[in-house]
PDB file of C-alpha atoms and ligand atoms in Angstrom:
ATOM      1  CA  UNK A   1       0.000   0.000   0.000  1.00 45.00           C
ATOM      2  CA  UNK A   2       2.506   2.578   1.011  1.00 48.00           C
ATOM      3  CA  UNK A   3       4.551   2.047  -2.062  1.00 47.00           C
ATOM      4  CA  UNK A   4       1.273   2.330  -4.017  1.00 47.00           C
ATOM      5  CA  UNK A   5       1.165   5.726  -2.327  1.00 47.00           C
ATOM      6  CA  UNK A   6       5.110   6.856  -2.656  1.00 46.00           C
ATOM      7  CA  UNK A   7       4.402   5.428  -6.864  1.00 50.00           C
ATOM      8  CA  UNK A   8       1.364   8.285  -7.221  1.00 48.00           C
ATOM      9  CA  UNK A   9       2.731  11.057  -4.558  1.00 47.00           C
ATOM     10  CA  UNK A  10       6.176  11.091  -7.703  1.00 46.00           C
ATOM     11  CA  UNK A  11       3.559  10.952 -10.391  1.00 45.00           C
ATOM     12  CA  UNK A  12       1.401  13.988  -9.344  1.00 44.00           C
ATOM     13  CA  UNK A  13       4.697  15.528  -8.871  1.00 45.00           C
ATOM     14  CA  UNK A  14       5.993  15.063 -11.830  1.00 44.00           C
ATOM     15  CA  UNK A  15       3.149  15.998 -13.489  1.00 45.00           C
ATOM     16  CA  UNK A  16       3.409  19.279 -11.557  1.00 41.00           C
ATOM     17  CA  UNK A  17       6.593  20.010 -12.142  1.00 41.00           C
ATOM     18  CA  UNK A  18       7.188  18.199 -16.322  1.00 44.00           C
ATOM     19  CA  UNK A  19       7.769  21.906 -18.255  1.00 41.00           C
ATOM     20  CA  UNK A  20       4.752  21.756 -20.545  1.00 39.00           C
ATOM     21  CA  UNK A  21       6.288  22.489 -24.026  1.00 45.00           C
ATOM     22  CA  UNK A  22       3.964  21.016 -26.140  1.00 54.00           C
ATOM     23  CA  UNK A  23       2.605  23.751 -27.809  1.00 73.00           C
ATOM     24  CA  UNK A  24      -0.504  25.872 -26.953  1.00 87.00           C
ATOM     25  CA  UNK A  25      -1.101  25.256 -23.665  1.00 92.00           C
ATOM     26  CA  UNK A  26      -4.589  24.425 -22.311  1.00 94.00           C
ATOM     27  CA  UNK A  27      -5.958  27.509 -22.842  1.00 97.00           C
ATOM     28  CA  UNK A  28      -4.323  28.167 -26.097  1.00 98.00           C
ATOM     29  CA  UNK A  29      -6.036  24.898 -27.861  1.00 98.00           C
ATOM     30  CA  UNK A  30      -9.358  25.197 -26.180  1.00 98.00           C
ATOM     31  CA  UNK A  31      -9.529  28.813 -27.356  1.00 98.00           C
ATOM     32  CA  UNK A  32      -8.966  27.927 -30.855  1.00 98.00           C
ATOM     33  CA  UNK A  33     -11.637  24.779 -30.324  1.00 98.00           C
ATOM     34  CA  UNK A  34     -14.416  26.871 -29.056  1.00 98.00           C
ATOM     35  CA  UNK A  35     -14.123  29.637 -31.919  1.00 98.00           C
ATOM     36  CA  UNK A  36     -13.789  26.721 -34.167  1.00 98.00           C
ATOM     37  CA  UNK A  37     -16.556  24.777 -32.850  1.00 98.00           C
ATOM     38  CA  UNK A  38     -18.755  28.417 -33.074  1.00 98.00           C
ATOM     39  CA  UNK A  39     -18.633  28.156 -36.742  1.00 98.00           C
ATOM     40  CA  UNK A  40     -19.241  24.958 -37.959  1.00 98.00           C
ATOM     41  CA  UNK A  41     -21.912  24.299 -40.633  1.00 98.00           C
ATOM     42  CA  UNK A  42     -24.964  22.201 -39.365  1.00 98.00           C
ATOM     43  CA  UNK A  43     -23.702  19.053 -41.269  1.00 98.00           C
ATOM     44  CA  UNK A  44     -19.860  19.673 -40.080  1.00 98.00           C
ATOM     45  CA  UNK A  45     -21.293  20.510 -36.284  1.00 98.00           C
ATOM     46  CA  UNK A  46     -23.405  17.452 -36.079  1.00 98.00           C
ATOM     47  CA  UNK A  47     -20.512  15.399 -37.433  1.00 98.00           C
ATOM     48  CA  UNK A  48     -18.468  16.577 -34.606  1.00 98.00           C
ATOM     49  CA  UNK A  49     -20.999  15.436 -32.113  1.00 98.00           C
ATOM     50  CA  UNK A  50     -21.208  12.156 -33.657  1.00 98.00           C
ATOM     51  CA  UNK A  51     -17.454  12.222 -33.389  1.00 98.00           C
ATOM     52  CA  UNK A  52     -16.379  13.149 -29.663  1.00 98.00           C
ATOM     53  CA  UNK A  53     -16.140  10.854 -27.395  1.00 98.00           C
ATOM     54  CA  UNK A  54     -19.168  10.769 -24.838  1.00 97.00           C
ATOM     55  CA  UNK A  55     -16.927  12.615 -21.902  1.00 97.00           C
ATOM     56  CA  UNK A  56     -16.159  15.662 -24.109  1.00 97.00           C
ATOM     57  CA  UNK A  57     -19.514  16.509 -23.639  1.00 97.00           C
ATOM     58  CA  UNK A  58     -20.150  18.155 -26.908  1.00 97.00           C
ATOM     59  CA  UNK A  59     -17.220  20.788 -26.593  1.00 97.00           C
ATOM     60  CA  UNK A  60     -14.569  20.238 -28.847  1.00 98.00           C
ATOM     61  CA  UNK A  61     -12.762  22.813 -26.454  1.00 97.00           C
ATOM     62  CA  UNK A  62     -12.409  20.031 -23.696  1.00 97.00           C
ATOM     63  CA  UNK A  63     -10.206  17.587 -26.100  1.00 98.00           C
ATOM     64  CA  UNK A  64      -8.312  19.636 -27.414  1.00 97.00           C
ATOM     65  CA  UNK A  65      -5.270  18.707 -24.989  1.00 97.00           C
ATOM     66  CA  UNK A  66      -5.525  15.386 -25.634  1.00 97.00           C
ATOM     67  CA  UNK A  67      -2.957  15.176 -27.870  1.00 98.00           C
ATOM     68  CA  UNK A  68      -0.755  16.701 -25.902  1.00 96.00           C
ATOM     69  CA  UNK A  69      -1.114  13.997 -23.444  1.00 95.00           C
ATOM     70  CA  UNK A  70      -0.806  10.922 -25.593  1.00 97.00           C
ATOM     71  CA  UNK A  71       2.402  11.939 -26.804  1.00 93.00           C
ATOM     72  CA  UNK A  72       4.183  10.458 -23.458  1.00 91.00           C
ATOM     73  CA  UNK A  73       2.709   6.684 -24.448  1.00 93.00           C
ATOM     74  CA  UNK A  74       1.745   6.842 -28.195  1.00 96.00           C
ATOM     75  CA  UNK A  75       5.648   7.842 -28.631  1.00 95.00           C
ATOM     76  CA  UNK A  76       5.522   7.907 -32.654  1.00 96.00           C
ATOM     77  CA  UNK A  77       2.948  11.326 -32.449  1.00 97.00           C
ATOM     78  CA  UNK A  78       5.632  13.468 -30.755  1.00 97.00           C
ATOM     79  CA  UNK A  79       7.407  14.751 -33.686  1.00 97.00           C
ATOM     80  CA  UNK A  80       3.708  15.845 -35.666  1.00 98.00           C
ATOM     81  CA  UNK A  81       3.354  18.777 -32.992  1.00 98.00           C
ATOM     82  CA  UNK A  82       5.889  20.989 -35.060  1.00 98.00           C
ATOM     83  CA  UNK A  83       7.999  21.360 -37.927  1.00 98.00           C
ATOM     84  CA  UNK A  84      11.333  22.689 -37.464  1.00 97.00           C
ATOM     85  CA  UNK A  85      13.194  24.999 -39.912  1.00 98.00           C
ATOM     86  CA  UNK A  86      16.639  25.640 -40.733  1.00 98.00           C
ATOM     87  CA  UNK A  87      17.923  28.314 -38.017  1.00 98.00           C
ATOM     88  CA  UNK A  88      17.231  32.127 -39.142  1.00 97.00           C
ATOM     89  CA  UNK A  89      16.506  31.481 -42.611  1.00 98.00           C
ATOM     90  CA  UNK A  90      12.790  32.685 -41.179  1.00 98.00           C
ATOM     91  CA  UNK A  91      10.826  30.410 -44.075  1.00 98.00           C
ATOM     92  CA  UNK A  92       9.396  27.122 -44.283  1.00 98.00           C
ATOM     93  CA  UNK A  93       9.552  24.190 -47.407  1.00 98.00           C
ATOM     94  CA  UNK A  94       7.199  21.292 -46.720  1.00 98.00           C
ATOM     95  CA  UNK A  95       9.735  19.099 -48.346  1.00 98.00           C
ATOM     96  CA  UNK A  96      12.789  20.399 -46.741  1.00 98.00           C
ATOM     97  CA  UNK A  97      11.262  20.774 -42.852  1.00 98.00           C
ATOM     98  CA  UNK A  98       8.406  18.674 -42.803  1.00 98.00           C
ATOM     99  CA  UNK A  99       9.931  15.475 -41.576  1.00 97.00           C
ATOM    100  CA  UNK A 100      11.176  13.784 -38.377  1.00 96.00           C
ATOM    101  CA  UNK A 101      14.422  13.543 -36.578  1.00 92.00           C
ATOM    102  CA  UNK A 102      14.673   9.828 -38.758  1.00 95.00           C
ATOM    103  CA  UNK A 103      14.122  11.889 -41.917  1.00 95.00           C
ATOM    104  CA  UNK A 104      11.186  10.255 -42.461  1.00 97.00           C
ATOM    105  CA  UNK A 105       8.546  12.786 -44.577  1.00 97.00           C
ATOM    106  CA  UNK A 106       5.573  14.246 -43.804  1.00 98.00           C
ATOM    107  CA  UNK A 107       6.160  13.588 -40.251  1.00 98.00           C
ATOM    108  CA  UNK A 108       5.570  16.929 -38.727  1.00 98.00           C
ATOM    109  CA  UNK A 109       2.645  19.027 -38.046  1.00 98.00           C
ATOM    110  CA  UNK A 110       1.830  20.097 -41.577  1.00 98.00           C
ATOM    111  CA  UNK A 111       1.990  16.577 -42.739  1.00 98.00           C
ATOM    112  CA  UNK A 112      -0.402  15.585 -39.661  1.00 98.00           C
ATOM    113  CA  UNK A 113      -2.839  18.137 -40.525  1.00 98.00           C
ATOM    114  CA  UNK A 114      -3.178  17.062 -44.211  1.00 98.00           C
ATOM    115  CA  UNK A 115      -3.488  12.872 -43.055  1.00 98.00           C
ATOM    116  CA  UNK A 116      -5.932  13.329 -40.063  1.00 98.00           C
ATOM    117  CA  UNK A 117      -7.971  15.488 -42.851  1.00 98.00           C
ATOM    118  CA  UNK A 118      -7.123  12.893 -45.701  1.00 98.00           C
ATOM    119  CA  UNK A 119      -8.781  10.181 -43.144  1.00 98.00           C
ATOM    120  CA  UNK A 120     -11.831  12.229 -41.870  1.00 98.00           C
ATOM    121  CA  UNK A 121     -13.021  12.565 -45.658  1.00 98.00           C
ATOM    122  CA  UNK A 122     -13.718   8.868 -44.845  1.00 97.00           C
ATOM    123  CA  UNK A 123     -16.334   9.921 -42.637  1.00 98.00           C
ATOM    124  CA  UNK A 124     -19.628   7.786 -43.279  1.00 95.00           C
ATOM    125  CA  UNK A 125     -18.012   5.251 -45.608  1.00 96.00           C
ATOM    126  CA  UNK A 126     -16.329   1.960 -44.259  1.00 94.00           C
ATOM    127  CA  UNK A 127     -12.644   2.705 -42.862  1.00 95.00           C
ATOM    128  CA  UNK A 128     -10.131   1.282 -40.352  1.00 95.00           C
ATOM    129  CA  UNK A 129      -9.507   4.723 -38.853  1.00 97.00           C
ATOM    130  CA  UNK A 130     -10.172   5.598 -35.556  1.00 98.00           C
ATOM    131  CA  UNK A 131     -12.162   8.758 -36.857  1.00 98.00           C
ATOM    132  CA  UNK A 132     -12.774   9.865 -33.073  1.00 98.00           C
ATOM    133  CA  UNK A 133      -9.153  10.345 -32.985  1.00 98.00           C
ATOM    134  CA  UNK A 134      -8.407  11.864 -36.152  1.00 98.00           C
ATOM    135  CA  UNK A 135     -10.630  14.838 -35.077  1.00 98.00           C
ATOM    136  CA  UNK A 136      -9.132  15.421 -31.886  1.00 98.00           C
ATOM    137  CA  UNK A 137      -5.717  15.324 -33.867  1.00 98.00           C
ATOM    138  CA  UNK A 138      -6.700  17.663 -36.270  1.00 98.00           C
ATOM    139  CA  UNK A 139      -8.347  20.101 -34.104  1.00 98.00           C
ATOM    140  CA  UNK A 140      -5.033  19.903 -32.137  1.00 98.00           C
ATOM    141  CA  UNK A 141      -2.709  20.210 -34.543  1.00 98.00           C
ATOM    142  CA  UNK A 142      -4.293  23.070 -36.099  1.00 98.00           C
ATOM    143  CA  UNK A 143      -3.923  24.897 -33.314  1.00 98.00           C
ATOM    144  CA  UNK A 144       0.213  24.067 -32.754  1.00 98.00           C
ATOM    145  CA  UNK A 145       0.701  25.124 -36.236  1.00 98.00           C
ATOM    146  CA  UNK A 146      -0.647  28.622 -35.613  1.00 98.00           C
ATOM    147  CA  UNK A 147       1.845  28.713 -32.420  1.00 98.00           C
ATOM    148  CA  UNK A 148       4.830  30.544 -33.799  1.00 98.00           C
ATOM    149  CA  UNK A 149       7.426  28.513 -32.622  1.00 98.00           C
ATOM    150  CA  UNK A 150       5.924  25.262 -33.270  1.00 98.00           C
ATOM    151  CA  UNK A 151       7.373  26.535 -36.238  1.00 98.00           C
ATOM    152  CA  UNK A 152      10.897  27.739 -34.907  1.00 98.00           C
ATOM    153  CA  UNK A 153      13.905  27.082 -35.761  1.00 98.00           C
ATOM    154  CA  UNK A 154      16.049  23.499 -35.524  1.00 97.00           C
ATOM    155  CA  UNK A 155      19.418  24.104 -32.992  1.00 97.00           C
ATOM    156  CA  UNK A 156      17.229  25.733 -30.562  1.00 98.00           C
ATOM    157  CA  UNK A 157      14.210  23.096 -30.779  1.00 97.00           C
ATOM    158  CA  UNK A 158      11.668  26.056 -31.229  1.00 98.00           C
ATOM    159  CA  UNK A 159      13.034  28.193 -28.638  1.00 98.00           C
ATOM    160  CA  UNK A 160      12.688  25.401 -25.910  1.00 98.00           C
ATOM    161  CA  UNK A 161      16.494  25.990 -25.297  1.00 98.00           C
ATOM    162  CA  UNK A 162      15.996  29.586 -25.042  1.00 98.00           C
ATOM    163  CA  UNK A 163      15.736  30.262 -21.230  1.00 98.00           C
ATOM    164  CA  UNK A 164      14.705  33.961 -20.234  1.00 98.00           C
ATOM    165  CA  UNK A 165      12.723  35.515 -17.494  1.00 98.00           C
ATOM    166  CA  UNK A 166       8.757  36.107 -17.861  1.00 98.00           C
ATOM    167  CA  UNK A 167       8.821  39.570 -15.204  1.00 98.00           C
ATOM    168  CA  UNK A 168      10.832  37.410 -12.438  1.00 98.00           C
ATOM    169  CA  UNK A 169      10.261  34.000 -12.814  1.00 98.00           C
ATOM    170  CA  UNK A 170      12.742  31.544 -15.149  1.00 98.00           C
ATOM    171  CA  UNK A 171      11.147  30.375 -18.160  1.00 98.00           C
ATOM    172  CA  UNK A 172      12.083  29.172 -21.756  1.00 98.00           C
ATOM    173  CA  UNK A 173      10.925  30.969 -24.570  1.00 98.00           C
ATOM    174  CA  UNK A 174       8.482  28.659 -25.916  1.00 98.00           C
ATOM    175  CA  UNK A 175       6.619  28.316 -22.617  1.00 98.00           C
ATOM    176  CA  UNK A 176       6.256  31.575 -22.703  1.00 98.00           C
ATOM    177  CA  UNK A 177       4.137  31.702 -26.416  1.00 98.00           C
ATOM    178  CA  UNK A 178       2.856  28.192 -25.255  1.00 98.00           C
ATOM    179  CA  UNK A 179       1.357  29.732 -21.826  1.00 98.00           C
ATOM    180  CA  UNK A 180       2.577  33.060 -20.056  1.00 98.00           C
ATOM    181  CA  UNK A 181       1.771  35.520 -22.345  1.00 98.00           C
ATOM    182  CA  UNK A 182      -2.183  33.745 -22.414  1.00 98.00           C
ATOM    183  CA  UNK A 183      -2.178  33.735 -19.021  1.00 98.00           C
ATOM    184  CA  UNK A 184      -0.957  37.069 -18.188  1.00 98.00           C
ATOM    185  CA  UNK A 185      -3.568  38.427 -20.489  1.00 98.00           C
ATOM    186  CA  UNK A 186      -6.190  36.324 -18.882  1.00 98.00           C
ATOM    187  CA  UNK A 187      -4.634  37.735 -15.441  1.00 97.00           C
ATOM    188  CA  UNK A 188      -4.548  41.568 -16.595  1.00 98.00           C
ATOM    189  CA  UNK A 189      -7.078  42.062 -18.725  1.00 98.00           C
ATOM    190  CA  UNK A 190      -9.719  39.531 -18.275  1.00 97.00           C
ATOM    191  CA  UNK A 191     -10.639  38.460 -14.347  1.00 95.00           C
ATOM    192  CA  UNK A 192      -8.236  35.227 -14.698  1.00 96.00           C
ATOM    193  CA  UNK A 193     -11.722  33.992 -17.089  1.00 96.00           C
ATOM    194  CA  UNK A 194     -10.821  32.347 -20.290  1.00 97.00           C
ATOM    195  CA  UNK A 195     -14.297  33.080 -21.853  1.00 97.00           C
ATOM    196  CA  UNK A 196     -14.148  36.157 -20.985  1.00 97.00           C
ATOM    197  CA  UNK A 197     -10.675  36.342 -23.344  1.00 98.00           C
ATOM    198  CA  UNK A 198     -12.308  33.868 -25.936  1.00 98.00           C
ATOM    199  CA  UNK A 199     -15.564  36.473 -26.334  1.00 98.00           C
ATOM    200  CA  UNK A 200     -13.144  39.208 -26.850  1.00 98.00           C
ATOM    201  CA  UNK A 201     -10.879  37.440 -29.450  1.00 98.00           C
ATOM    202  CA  UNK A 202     -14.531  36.410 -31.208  1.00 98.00           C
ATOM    203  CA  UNK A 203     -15.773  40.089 -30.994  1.00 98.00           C
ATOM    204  CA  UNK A 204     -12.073  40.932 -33.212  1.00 98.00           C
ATOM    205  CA  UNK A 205     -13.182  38.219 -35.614  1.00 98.00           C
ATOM    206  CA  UNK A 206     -16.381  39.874 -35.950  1.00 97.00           C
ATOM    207  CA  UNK A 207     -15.039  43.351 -36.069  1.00 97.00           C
ATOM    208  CA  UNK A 208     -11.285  44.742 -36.289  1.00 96.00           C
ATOM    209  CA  UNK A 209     -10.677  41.588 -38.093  1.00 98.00           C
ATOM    210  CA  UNK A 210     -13.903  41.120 -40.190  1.00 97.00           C
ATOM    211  CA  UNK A 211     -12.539  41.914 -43.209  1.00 98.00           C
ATOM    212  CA  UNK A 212      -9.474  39.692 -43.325  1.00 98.00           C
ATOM    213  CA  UNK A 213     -11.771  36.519 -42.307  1.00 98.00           C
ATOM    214  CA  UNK A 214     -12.554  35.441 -45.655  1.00 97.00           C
ATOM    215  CA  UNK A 215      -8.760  35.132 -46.214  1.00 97.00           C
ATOM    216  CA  UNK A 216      -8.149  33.167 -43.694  1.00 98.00           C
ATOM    217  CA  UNK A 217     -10.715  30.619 -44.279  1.00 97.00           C
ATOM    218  CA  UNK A 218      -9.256  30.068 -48.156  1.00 96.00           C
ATOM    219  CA  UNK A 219      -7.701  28.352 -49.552  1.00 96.00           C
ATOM    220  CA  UNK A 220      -5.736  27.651 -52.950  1.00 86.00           C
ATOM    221  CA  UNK A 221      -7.215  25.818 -55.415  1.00 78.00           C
ATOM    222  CA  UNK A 222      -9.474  22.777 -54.470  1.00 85.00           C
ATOM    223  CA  UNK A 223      -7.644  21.722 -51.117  1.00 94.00           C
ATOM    224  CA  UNK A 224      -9.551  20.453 -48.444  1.00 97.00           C
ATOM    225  CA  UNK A 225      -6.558  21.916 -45.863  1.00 97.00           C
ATOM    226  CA  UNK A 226      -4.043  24.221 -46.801  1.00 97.00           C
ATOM    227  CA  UNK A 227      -1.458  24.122 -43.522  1.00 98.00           C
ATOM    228  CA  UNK A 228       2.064  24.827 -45.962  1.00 97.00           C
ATOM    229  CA  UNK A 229       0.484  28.876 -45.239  1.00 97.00           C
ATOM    230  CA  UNK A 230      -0.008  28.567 -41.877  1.00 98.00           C
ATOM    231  CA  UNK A 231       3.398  26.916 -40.936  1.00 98.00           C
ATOM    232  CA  UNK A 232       5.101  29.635 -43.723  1.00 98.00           C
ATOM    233  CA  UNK A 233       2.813  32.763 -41.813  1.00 98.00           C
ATOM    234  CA  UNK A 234       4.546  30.886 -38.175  1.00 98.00           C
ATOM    235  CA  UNK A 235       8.304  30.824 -39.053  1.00 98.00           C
ATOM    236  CA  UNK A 236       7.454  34.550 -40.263  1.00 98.00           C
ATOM    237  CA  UNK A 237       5.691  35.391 -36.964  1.00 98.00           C
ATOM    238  CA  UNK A 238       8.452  34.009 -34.717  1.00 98.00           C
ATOM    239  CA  UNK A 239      11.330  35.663 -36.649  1.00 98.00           C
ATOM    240  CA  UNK A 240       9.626  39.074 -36.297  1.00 98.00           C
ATOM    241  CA  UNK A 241       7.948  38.697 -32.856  1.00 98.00           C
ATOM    242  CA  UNK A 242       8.941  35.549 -30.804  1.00 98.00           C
ATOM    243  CA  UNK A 243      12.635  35.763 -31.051  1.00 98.00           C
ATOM    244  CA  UNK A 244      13.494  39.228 -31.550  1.00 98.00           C
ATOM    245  CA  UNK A 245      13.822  40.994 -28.710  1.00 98.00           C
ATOM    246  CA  UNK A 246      14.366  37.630 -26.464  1.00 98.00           C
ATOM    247  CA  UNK A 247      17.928  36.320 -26.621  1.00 98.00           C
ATOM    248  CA  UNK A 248      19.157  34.028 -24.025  1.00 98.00           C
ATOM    249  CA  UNK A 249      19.095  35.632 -20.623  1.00 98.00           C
ATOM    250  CA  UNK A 250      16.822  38.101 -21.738  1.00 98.00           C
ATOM    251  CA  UNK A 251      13.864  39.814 -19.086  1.00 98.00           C
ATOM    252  CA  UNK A 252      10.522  39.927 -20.810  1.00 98.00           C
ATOM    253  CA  UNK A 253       8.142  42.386 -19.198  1.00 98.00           C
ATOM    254  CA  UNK A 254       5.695  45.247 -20.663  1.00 98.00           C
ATOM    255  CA  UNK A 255       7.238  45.848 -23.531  1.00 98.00           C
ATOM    256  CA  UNK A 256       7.375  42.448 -24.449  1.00 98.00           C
ATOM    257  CA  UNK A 257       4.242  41.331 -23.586  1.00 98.00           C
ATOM    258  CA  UNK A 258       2.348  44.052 -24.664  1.00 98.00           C
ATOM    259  CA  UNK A 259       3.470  44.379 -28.304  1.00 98.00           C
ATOM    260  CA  UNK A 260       3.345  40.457 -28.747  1.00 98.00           C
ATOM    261  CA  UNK A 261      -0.061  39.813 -27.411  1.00 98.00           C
ATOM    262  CA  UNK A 262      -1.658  40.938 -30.026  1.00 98.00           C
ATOM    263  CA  UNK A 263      -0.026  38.555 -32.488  1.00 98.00           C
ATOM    264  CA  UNK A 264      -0.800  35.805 -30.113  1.00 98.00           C
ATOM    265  CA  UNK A 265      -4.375  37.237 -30.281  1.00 98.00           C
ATOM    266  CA  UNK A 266      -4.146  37.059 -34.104  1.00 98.00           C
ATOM    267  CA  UNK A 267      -2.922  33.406 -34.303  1.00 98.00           C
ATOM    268  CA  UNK A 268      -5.377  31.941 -31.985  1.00 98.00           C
ATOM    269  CA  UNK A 269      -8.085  33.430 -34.107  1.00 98.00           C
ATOM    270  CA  UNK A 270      -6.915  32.268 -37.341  1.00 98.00           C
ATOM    271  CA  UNK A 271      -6.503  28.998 -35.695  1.00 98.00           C
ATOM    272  CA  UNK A 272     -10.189  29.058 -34.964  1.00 98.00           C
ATOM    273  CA  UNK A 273     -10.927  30.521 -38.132  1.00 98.00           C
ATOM    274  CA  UNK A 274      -9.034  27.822 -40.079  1.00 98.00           C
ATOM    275  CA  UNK A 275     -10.316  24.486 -38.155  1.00 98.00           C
ATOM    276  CA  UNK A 276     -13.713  25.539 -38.663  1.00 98.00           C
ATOM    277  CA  UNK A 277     -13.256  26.252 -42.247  1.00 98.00           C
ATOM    278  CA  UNK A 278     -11.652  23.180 -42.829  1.00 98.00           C
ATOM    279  CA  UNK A 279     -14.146  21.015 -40.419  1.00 98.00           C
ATOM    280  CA  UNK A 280     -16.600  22.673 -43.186  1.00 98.00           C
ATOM    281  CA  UNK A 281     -15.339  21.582 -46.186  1.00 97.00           C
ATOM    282  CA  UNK A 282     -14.471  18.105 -44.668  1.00 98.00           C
ATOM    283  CA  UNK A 283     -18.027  17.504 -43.617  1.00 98.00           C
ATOM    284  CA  UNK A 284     -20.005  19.846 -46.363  1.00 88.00           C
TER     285      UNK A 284
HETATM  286 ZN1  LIG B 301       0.877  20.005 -29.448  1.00 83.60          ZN
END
């Protein structure tokens, strides 16, 4: 019994204490699912509700993680959370950077997106897939592809071997475009309520951004999902934003946060933008 105990007391530690660099954090990917899930078709909305599993509850927000925390067992979906580019060249080729460490193609987060797509088209006809999972997938990894550094650069592994300081405490960069700078905002601007942050990035869709929308949800020719723009708009977004400014050792505070909330703003709107476009054409 007690070593029953000691076995969970290190496994709710470790849990507590395992850096969470695994893109978006929570509140990052259920953001995106909500605004997502907000503009789904009929057909595409009652697909999705076919789709989650029964403890989801009908909110694609609350799976949306999920991925996240398969990666520690299923050990072969760790390398579709990102693609990695070569360092400061600020652009991404699918067939140059999306692969794994094996160089094995297609296996990185554009190349995820386009297969759990590819096997949700199956949806209603006979197929092997575990459709259920493809959509949590997707909705995931539509969301890490629209975290800058999820499409960083290769030496420093997306800025996970950046360390800085967010205001006092130590942090590496990534955590802080994975987390801090969500939760600060929630913090500072929006009574520590994640709706309440969501409603506000909606009301941009709706208004500042309205006229951009349309843009986002396209895309080139007759694709079904078009991530090679998203992953190209990242690299971009973390050259100009995520790492300037925040070289090793660096203390990010106002200035920081301030002028790089907004693109964080940006991208998890687009991300919602995007899966629900996509989840539309999937599903008609
Ligand atoms: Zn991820």
């Amino acid at each position: 019994m007690e070593y029953y105990k000691i076995q969970l007391v290190v496994i709710v530690s470790l849990m507590i204490v395992l850096p969470n660099t695994q893109g978006w954090g929570e509140d990052g990917h259920a953001i995106i699912c909500r605004i997502a899930q907000s503009r789904l078709s009929d057909s595409a909305a009652n697909a999705v509700k076919n789709l989650l599993p029964e403890y989801a509850q009908n909110d694609l927000g609350n799976v949306c993680s999920w991925a996240d925390r398969v990666r520690f067992y299923l050990h072969w979906s760790a390398p579709l959370h990102f693609a990695d580019t070569p360092d400061n060249l600020c652009n991404y080729q699918y067939d140059r950077d999306c692969k794994d460490q094996d160089g094995v193609k297609g296996r990185c987060v554009v190349g995820a997106i386009k297969n759990y797509t590819d096997q949700l088209l199956d949806y209603g006809k006979n197929t092997q897939n575990n459709l259920t999972q493809a959509l949590m997938f997707l909705s995931h990894f539509m969301g890490d592809v629209h975290q800058p550094l999820h499409v960083g650069f290769t030496s420093d592994r997306g800025a996970n071997s950046i360390n800085v300081h967010w205001y006092t405490r130590k942090q590496n960069l990534h955590h802080v475009w994975d987390v801090n700078i969500i939760e600060t905002a929630e913090e500072r601007f929006y009574d520590s309520n994640i709706d309440e942050f969501t409603n506000a990035i909606q009301e941009n869709i709706t208004k500042t951004w309205s006229d951009q929308v349309l843009g986002w949800e396209t895309c080139d020719s007759k694709e079904t999902a078009c991530p090679d723009i998203y992953a190209s708009e990242g690299v971009q977004a973390a050259c100009q934003w995520a790492y300037k400014g925040a070289p090793e050792g660096s203390v990010l505070e106002d200035d920081y946060f301030l002028s790089r909330l907004p693109v964080v703003s940006l991208r998890l709107a687009q991300g919602g933008v995007r899966l629900a476009a996509t989840l539309n054409r999937i599903f008609g």
